[in-house]
Amino acid sequence: DALGALGLVWAMVLTRAGQSGSHPFPDASIAVFFLLGLFNRSALWLPVALGLAAAVDAWVVTGDINAYCTTPASLFLIPTYATVWLAGRFARKRRPTAVLTTAGIAAGVAFLISSGSFYFLSGQFPDLPLAEYSRQVLTPVRRGGRGGLTGCQVAAPRRSDPPARTRGTRLTRSTTPMTRRTLILGGVRSGKSLYAESLARADGREVTVVATATAGDAEMAARIAAHRARRPPAWSVIETPVRLAETLRQTCRPERVVIVDCLTLWITSLLSADDEALADRETQALCARLPELPGGLILVSNETSLGIVPVGALTRRYLDCAGALHRRVAAEMDRVVLLVAGLPLTLKGS
């Protein structure tokens, strides 16, 4: 009895820990808790298994930039797994058909608890309607997959995440994307890139990042490396310091979300060129191209218009160019968001 329980718990630990690799195992936690209730007489194995699940999750998310298993939603793993464990206890000494029926009902209830708690309490879906969240989360269930927060460790962004996986759930490719065009503005280190990446994850389509930065010094090289490290390897990256409009023409597709990070570094490259007309030419080309681009598009840029007028002529030109570009781009985008201290303030759209 104890040996069998140890084997089940060990299977859960292996599959939960295996979620962090490049070839993640299916998480067996739901099945393990049901079987513990079905075959093991001692109720002590329930807190043991819960403790090990929490320990594995804590180990998996250690070192990640955003550990989403620490949100209040993670507490609902307790009723999620307790539900299937109690169902296993209930199904004991019943016919095989009744056992299977009980397991199916318990798994459905556990799915509702985990998915619902993650939607309402994790804070990761402030702009995703409940109906759309439910539709996307239920898609892998109908296909025999899984959803919800039953494997809490997948809620943290990891290098092994495929493009269709989001924090806590695996959202499928949608024909009605959450946001077609979004402009994200904000100050330095305000959370713009992280917010852009969260939108791309939640959208569910494949993701391409168009990076405009160049590693001119050690500090910028370190920042570029940090951005690369937190992105899933399935996301493709295109480095474009100058020809942004042409790159977007070749890259944007209906089945793809493109993140441009960021416009202000792009403007810096344009103004640093020997061709003084390059900035005007390229910004006009971008604004003309925007209405024609298919698929999802997320533009990231620094809000530079909140300070005083600078003394230097080049700095003034930089601010004038950035401000004019932001106004024209904002007019074309479906949604404009200002990030302050990591908090999104919607200026346009919903």
Tab-separated table of C-alpha atoms in Angstrom:
chain	number	residue	atom	x	y	z
A	1	ASP	CA	0.000	0.000	0.000
A	2	ALA	CA	2.722	2.476	1.001
A	3	LEU	CA	5.003	1.292	-1.804
A	4	GLY	CA	2.270	1.872	-4.371
A	5	ALA	CA	1.578	5.337	-2.973
A	6	LEU	CA	5.289	6.174	-3.170
A	7	GLY	CA	5.320	5.065	-6.803
A	8	LEU	CA	2.345	7.281	-7.639
A	9	VAL	CA	3.831	10.290	-5.868
A	10	TRP	CA	7.147	9.746	-7.622
A	11	ALA	CA	5.343	9.663	-10.998
A	12	MET	CA	3.741	13.006	-10.169
A	13	VAL	CA	7.093	14.530	-9.174
A	14	LEU	CA	8.765	13.334	-12.377
A	15	THR	CA	6.047	14.624	-14.699
A	16	ARG	CA	5.728	17.979	-12.924
A	17	ALA	CA	9.483	18.513	-12.904
A	18	GLY	CA	9.625	17.334	-16.526
A	19	GLN	CA	7.510	20.322	-17.518
A	20	SER	CA	10.597	22.518	-17.400
A	21	GLY	CA	12.572	20.613	-20.032
A	22	SER	CA	12.694	21.063	-23.776
A	23	HIS	CA	10.429	18.005	-24.189
A	24	PRO	CA	7.894	18.300	-21.338
A	25	PHE	CA	6.061	15.206	-20.084
A	26	PRO	CA	2.262	15.232	-19.708
A	27	ASP	CA	1.480	16.236	-16.120
A	28	ALA	CA	0.080	13.182	-14.284
A	29	SER	CA	-0.954	15.049	-11.126
A	30	ILE	CA	-4.740	14.761	-11.570
A	31	ALA	CA	-4.522	11.028	-12.233
A	32	VAL	CA	-2.102	10.531	-9.333
A	33	PHE	CA	-4.374	12.223	-6.786
A	34	PHE	CA	-7.382	10.235	-7.989
A	35	LEU	CA	-5.468	6.948	-7.773
A	36	LEU	CA	-4.146	7.844	-4.312
A	37	GLY	CA	-7.711	8.272	-3.108
A	38	LEU	CA	-8.859	5.137	-4.899
A	39	PHE	CA	-6.212	2.646	-3.779
A	40	ASN	CA	-4.569	4.063	-0.655
A	41	ARG	CA	-6.307	3.848	2.711
A	42	SER	CA	-4.255	6.461	4.540
A	43	ALA	CA	-5.376	10.086	4.235
A	44	LEU	CA	-1.846	11.240	5.099
A	45	TRP	CA	-0.779	10.824	1.499
A	46	LEU	CA	-2.964	13.772	0.460
A	47	PRO	CA	-0.917	16.459	2.309
A	48	VAL	CA	2.291	14.641	1.357
A	49	ALA	CA	1.422	14.793	-2.334
A	50	LEU	CA	0.248	18.404	-2.073
A	51	GLY	CA	3.479	19.405	-0.366
A	52	LEU	CA	5.610	17.683	-2.992
A	53	ALA	CA	3.613	19.295	-5.809
A	54	ALA	CA	4.177	22.735	-4.269
A	55	ALA	CA	7.866	21.993	-3.736
A	56	VAL	CA	8.355	20.909	-7.355
A	57	ASP	CA	6.552	24.010	-8.613
A	58	ALA	CA	8.696	26.250	-6.403
A	59	TRP	CA	11.837	24.578	-7.717
A	60	VAL	CA	10.752	24.877	-11.369
A	61	VAL	CA	9.976	28.593	-11.197
A	62	THR	CA	13.101	29.481	-9.196
A	63	GLY	CA	15.128	32.003	-11.162
A	64	ASP	CA	12.360	32.925	-13.595
A	65	ILE	CA	11.663	36.627	-14.027
A	66	ASN	CA	7.953	36.142	-13.347
A	67	ALA	CA	6.950	33.303	-11.004
A	68	TYR	CA	3.226	33.138	-11.619
A	69	CYS	CA	2.786	30.188	-9.294
A	70	THR	CA	3.076	32.698	-6.475
A	71	THR	CA	-0.225	34.357	-7.405
A	72	PRO	CA	-3.323	33.790	-5.211
A	73	ALA	CA	-4.613	31.410	-7.882
A	74	SER	CA	-2.000	28.833	-6.854
A	75	LEU	CA	-3.835	28.304	-3.550
A	76	PHE	CA	-6.685	26.766	-5.505
A	77	LEU	CA	-4.466	23.816	-6.363
A	78	ILE	CA	-5.486	22.516	-2.929
A	79	PRO	CA	-9.240	22.211	-3.677
A	80	THR	CA	-8.406	21.134	-7.244
A	81	TYR	CA	-6.420	18.093	-6.153
A	82	ALA	CA	-8.517	17.462	-3.056
A	83	THR	CA	-11.569	17.133	-5.332
A	84	VAL	CA	-10.097	14.302	-7.380
A	85	TRP	CA	-8.634	12.645	-4.274
A	86	LEU	CA	-12.054	12.639	-2.577
A	87	ALA	CA	-13.581	11.314	-5.781
A	88	GLY	CA	-11.109	8.439	-5.675
A	89	ARG	CA	-12.143	7.691	-2.082
A	90	PHE	CA	-15.784	7.786	-3.129
A	91	ALA	CA	-15.203	5.444	-6.088
A	92	ARG	CA	-13.566	2.778	-3.928
A	93	LYS	CA	-15.497	-0.526	-3.862
A	94	ARG	CA	-17.639	0.521	-6.816
A	95	ARG	CA	-17.967	-1.039	-10.240
A	96	PRO	CA	-15.390	-0.181	-12.909
A	97	THR	CA	-17.929	1.806	-14.935
A	98	ALA	CA	-18.796	3.874	-11.854
A	99	VAL	CA	-15.107	4.462	-11.174
A	100	LEU	CA	-14.566	5.797	-14.694
A	101	THR	CA	-17.651	8.008	-14.474
A	102	THR	CA	-16.555	9.395	-11.118
A	103	ALA	CA	-13.055	10.075	-12.452
A	104	GLY	CA	-14.443	11.962	-15.445
A	105	ILE	CA	-16.747	14.117	-13.328
A	106	ALA	CA	-14.005	14.848	-10.801
A	107	ALA	CA	-11.554	15.831	-13.541
A	108	GLY	CA	-14.138	18.211	-14.987
A	109	VAL	CA	-14.780	19.861	-11.616
A	110	ALA	CA	-11.038	20.142	-10.969
A	111	PHE	CA	-10.582	21.730	-14.379
A	112	LEU	CA	-13.249	24.343	-13.633
A	113	ILE	CA	-11.683	25.169	-10.265
A	114	SER	CA	-8.148	25.543	-11.625
A	115	SER	CA	-9.069	27.428	-14.810
A	116	GLY	CA	-11.570	29.701	-13.076
A	117	SER	CA	-9.212	30.590	-10.248
A	118	PHE	CA	-6.401	31.348	-12.682
A	119	TYR	CA	-8.630	33.649	-14.750
A	120	PHE	CA	-10.053	35.581	-11.797
A	121	LEU	CA	-7.100	35.652	-9.384
A	122	SER	CA	-3.831	35.442	-11.322
A	123	GLY	CA	-4.082	38.949	-12.782
A	124	GLN	CA	-2.744	37.735	-16.135
A	125	PHE	CA	-5.892	38.302	-18.204
A	126	PRO	CA	-7.060	41.848	-17.421
A	127	ASP	CA	-8.330	42.438	-20.962
A	128	LEU	CA	-9.421	38.966	-22.071
A	129	PRO	CA	-13.216	38.463	-21.856
A	130	LEU	CA	-14.326	35.444	-19.848
A	131	ALA	CA	-16.189	33.967	-22.827
A	132	GLU	CA	-13.076	34.108	-25.017
A	133	TYR	CA	-10.894	32.690	-22.244
A	134	SER	CA	-13.357	29.835	-21.738
A	135	ARG	CA	-13.558	29.085	-25.453
A	136	GLN	CA	-9.790	28.933	-25.870
A	137	VAL	CA	-9.147	26.965	-22.686
A	138	LEU	CA	-11.817	24.389	-23.541
A	139	THR	CA	-10.379	23.745	-27.010
A	140	PRO	CA	-7.486	21.505	-25.843
A	141	VAL	CA	-9.889	19.669	-23.507
A	142	ARG	CA	-12.166	18.749	-26.408
A	143	ARG	CA	-9.096	17.541	-28.298
A	144	GLY	CA	-7.888	15.432	-25.398
A	145	GLY	CA	-5.364	17.953	-24.077
A	146	ARG	CA	-5.378	19.843	-20.822
A	147	GLY	CA	-5.921	23.344	-19.582
A	148	GLY	CA	-6.265	25.345	-16.438
A	149	LEU	CA	-3.773	25.544	-13.609
A	150	THR	CA	-3.566	21.798	-12.879
A	151	GLY	CA	0.174	21.990	-13.597
A	152	CYS	CA	1.048	25.257	-11.893
A	153	GLN	CA	4.596	25.278	-13.097
A	154	VAL	CA	3.524	25.932	-16.693
A	155	ALA	CA	2.191	29.284	-15.491
A	156	ALA	CA	5.724	30.680	-15.403
A	157	PRO	CA	7.289	31.720	-18.724
A	158	ARG	CA	10.058	29.271	-19.580
A	159	ARG	CA	12.421	28.751	-22.453
A	160	SER	CA	10.669	25.494	-23.383
A	161	ASP	CA	7.223	27.057	-23.826
A	162	PRO	CA	5.742	26.624	-27.324
A	163	PRO	CA	4.203	29.721	-28.899
A	164	ALA	CA	0.636	28.611	-28.169
A	165	ARG	CA	1.234	28.241	-24.432
A	166	THR	CA	0.374	31.078	-22.088
A	167	ARG	CA	0.870	31.545	-18.371
A	168	GLY	CA	-1.161	28.804	-16.780
A	169	THR	CA	-3.127	27.573	-19.784
A	170	ARG	CA	-2.470	26.451	-23.310
A	171	LEU	CA	-4.504	28.702	-25.574
A	172	THR	CA	-5.056	27.534	-29.123
A	173	ARG	CA	-4.791	29.479	-32.315
A	174	SER	CA	-7.774	31.788	-32.623
A	175	THR	CA	-9.477	33.248	-35.687
A	176	THR	CA	-10.671	36.148	-33.516
A	177	PRO	CA	-7.459	37.448	-31.887
A	178	MET	CA	-7.659	39.300	-28.604
A	179	THR	CA	-6.084	42.458	-30.027
A	180	ARG	CA	-5.143	42.981	-33.659
A	181	ARG	CA	-2.961	46.103	-33.260
A	182	THR	CA	-1.657	47.404	-29.938
A	183	LEU	CA	0.715	50.266	-29.145
A	184	ILE	CA	2.395	50.008	-25.737
A	185	LEU	CA	3.980	53.154	-24.338
A	186	GLY	CA	5.757	53.714	-21.042
A	187	GLY	CA	8.836	54.943	-19.266
A	188	VAL	CA	12.154	53.154	-18.930
A	189	ARG	CA	11.833	49.773	-17.123
A	190	SER	CA	8.081	50.254	-16.733
A	191	GLY	CA	7.269	46.707	-17.887
A	192	LYS	CA	6.471	47.411	-21.552
A	193	SER	CA	8.254	44.395	-23.024
A	194	LEU	CA	6.900	41.994	-20.415
A	195	TYR	CA	3.369	43.234	-21.061
A	196	ALA	CA	3.817	42.914	-24.828
A	197	GLU	CA	5.048	39.343	-24.398
A	198	SER	CA	2.073	38.493	-22.169
A	199	LEU	CA	-0.327	39.725	-24.869
A	200	ALA	CA	1.438	37.628	-27.489
A	201	ARG	CA	1.295	34.533	-25.285
A	202	ALA	CA	-2.416	35.001	-24.601
A	203	ASP	CA	-3.224	35.488	-28.286
A	204	GLY	CA	-2.275	31.894	-29.075
A	205	ARG	CA	-0.736	32.292	-32.522
A	206	GLU	CA	2.923	31.899	-33.471
A	207	VAL	CA	5.087	34.831	-32.416
A	208	THR	CA	7.856	36.748	-34.145
A	209	VAL	CA	9.841	39.438	-32.347
A	210	VAL	CA	11.281	42.256	-34.438
A	211	ALA	CA	14.157	43.654	-32.377
A	212	THR	CA	15.475	47.101	-33.288
A	213	ALA	CA	18.273	47.328	-30.714
A	214	THR	CA	21.954	46.944	-31.524
A	215	ALA	CA	24.525	45.921	-28.920
A	216	GLY	CA	26.556	49.125	-28.944
A	217	ASP	CA	28.042	48.553	-25.489
A	218	ALA	CA	28.204	45.960	-22.720
A	219	GLU	CA	25.116	47.274	-20.922
A	220	MET	CA	22.934	47.082	-24.039
A	221	ALA	CA	24.329	43.643	-24.843
A	222	ALA	CA	23.313	42.471	-21.358
A	223	ARG	CA	19.792	43.838	-21.805
A	224	ILE	CA	19.442	42.134	-25.181
A	225	ALA	CA	20.629	38.853	-23.654
A	226	ALA	CA	18.087	39.146	-20.829
A	227	HIS	CA	15.264	39.658	-23.319
A	228	ARG	CA	16.382	36.663	-25.361
A	229	ALA	CA	16.686	34.424	-22.305
A	230	ARG	CA	13.099	34.882	-21.167
A	231	ARG	CA	11.488	34.319	-24.569
A	232	PRO	CA	10.373	30.813	-25.588
A	233	PRO	CA	12.761	29.301	-28.150
A	234	ALA	CA	9.854	28.735	-30.550
A	235	TRP	CA	9.533	32.502	-30.954
A	236	SER	CA	11.506	33.678	-33.956
A	237	VAL	CA	13.548	36.880	-33.742
A	238	ILE	CA	14.406	39.296	-36.553
A	239	GLU	CA	16.907	42.075	-35.907
A	240	THR	CA	15.990	45.215	-37.836
A	241	PRO	CA	17.675	48.462	-36.776
A	242	VAL	CA	16.564	50.444	-39.861
A	243	ARG	CA	14.212	48.918	-42.474
A	244	LEU	CA	11.254	48.333	-40.178
A	245	ALA	CA	8.425	48.940	-42.659
A	246	GLU	CA	9.860	46.471	-45.157
A	247	THR	CA	10.539	43.899	-42.451
A	248	LEU	CA	6.927	44.087	-41.263
A	249	ARG	CA	5.672	43.751	-44.850
A	250	GLN	CA	7.596	40.501	-45.183
A	251	THR	CA	6.873	39.192	-41.676
A	252	CYS	CA	3.250	39.964	-40.766
A	253	ARG	CA	0.824	37.126	-41.512
A	254	PRO	CA	-2.758	36.373	-40.382
A	255	GLU	CA	-1.549	33.371	-38.372
A	256	ARG	CA	1.186	35.327	-36.588
A	257	VAL	CA	1.650	37.932	-33.861
A	258	VAL	CA	4.568	40.309	-34.394
A	259	ILE	CA	6.133	42.272	-31.530
A	260	VAL	CA	8.251	45.297	-32.438
A	261	ASP	CA	10.549	46.182	-29.539
A	262	CYS	CA	11.049	49.068	-29.715
A	263	LEU	CA	10.215	52.125	-31.843
A	264	THR	CA	12.365	54.593	-29.910
A	265	LEU	CA	15.547	52.563	-30.385
A	266	TRP	CA	14.632	52.344	-34.049
A	267	ILE	CA	14.342	56.149	-34.191
A	268	THR	CA	17.750	56.421	-32.531
A	269	SER	CA	19.302	54.303	-35.286
A	270	LEU	CA	17.594	56.371	-37.970
A	271	LEU	CA	18.794	59.685	-36.537
A	272	SER	CA	22.322	58.329	-36.101
A	273	ALA	CA	22.665	57.558	-39.811
A	274	ASP	CA	24.593	59.780	-42.198
A	275	ASP	CA	21.471	60.187	-44.351
A	276	GLU	CA	19.596	63.031	-42.649
A	277	ALA	CA	16.400	62.259	-44.572
A	278	LEU	CA	16.375	58.611	-43.510
A	279	ALA	CA	14.290	59.161	-40.366
A	280	ASP	CA	11.512	60.998	-42.178
A	281	ARG	CA	11.524	58.503	-45.025
A	282	GLU	CA	11.389	55.392	-42.852
A	283	THR	CA	8.813	56.705	-40.354
A	284	GLN	CA	6.535	57.750	-43.202
A	285	ALA	CA	6.950	54.324	-44.791
A	286	LEU	CA	5.983	52.655	-41.509
A	287	CYS	CA	2.858	54.778	-41.026
A	288	ALA	CA	1.808	54.111	-44.607
A	289	ARG	CA	2.341	50.373	-44.204
A	290	LEU	CA	0.484	49.924	-40.891
A	291	PRO	CA	-3.116	49.828	-42.255
A	292	GLU	CA	-2.187	47.056	-44.705
A	293	LEU	CA	-0.463	44.683	-42.290
A	294	PRO	CA	-2.317	41.409	-41.533
A	295	GLY	CA	-2.246	39.447	-38.284
A	296	GLY	CA	-1.481	40.633	-34.772
A	297	LEU	CA	0.887	43.531	-34.257
A	298	ILE	CA	2.244	44.850	-30.935
A	299	LEU	CA	4.441	47.939	-31.024
A	300	VAL	CA	6.524	48.899	-27.980
A	301	SER	CA	7.928	52.377	-27.472
A	302	ASN	CA	9.161	54.732	-24.760
A	303	GLU	CA	6.934	57.677	-23.887
A	304	THR	CA	9.307	60.626	-24.236
A	305	SER	CA	6.982	63.627	-24.076
A	306	LEU	CA	6.605	64.046	-20.320
A	307	GLY	CA	9.756	66.070	-19.644
A	308	ILE	CA	10.934	69.592	-20.416
A	309	VAL	CA	12.234	70.752	-23.801
A	310	PRO	CA	15.913	69.703	-23.929
A	311	VAL	CA	18.780	72.027	-24.794
A	312	GLY	CA	20.521	69.892	-27.443
A	313	ALA	CA	19.319	70.169	-31.044
A	314	LEU	CA	19.671	66.435	-31.739
A	315	THR	CA	17.736	65.541	-28.583
A	316	ARG	CA	14.978	67.961	-29.552
A	317	ARG	CA	14.786	66.383	-32.992
A	318	TYR	CA	14.648	62.939	-31.411
A	319	LEU	CA	11.728	63.933	-29.166
A	320	ASP	CA	9.931	65.654	-32.042
A	321	CYS	CA	10.306	62.566	-34.227
A	322	ALA	CA	9.183	60.185	-31.459
A	323	GLY	CA	6.190	62.319	-30.526
A	324	ALA	CA	5.023	62.713	-34.114
A	325	LEU	CA	5.457	58.978	-34.754
A	326	HIS	CA	3.525	58.040	-31.613
A	327	ARG	CA	0.594	60.267	-32.617
A	328	ARG	CA	0.391	58.791	-36.119
A	329	VAL	CA	0.843	55.211	-34.948
A	330	ALA	CA	-1.724	55.607	-32.156
A	331	ALA	CA	-4.279	56.778	-34.710
A	332	GLU	CA	-3.826	53.527	-36.656
A	333	MET	CA	-3.804	51.103	-33.735
A	334	ASP	CA	-6.861	49.396	-32.275
A	335	ARG	CA	-5.548	49.777	-28.749
A	336	VAL	CA	-3.063	52.048	-26.972
A	337	VAL	CA	-1.779	51.210	-23.488
A	338	LEU	CA	0.426	53.234	-21.137
A	339	LEU	CA	2.535	51.203	-18.684
A	340	VAL	CA	3.261	52.784	-15.294
A	341	ALA	CA	5.086	50.711	-12.664
A	342	GLY	CA	4.121	47.553	-14.541
A	343	LEU	CA	0.424	48.477	-14.545
A	344	PRO	CA	-1.367	48.902	-17.908
A	345	LEU	CA	-3.527	51.998	-18.347
A	346	THR	CA	-5.721	51.730	-21.439
A	347	LEU	CA	-5.774	54.970	-23.414
A	348	LYS	CA	-7.599	53.680	-26.474
A	349	GLY	CA	-9.674	50.574	-27.187
A	350	SER	CA	-10.760	47.971	-24.657
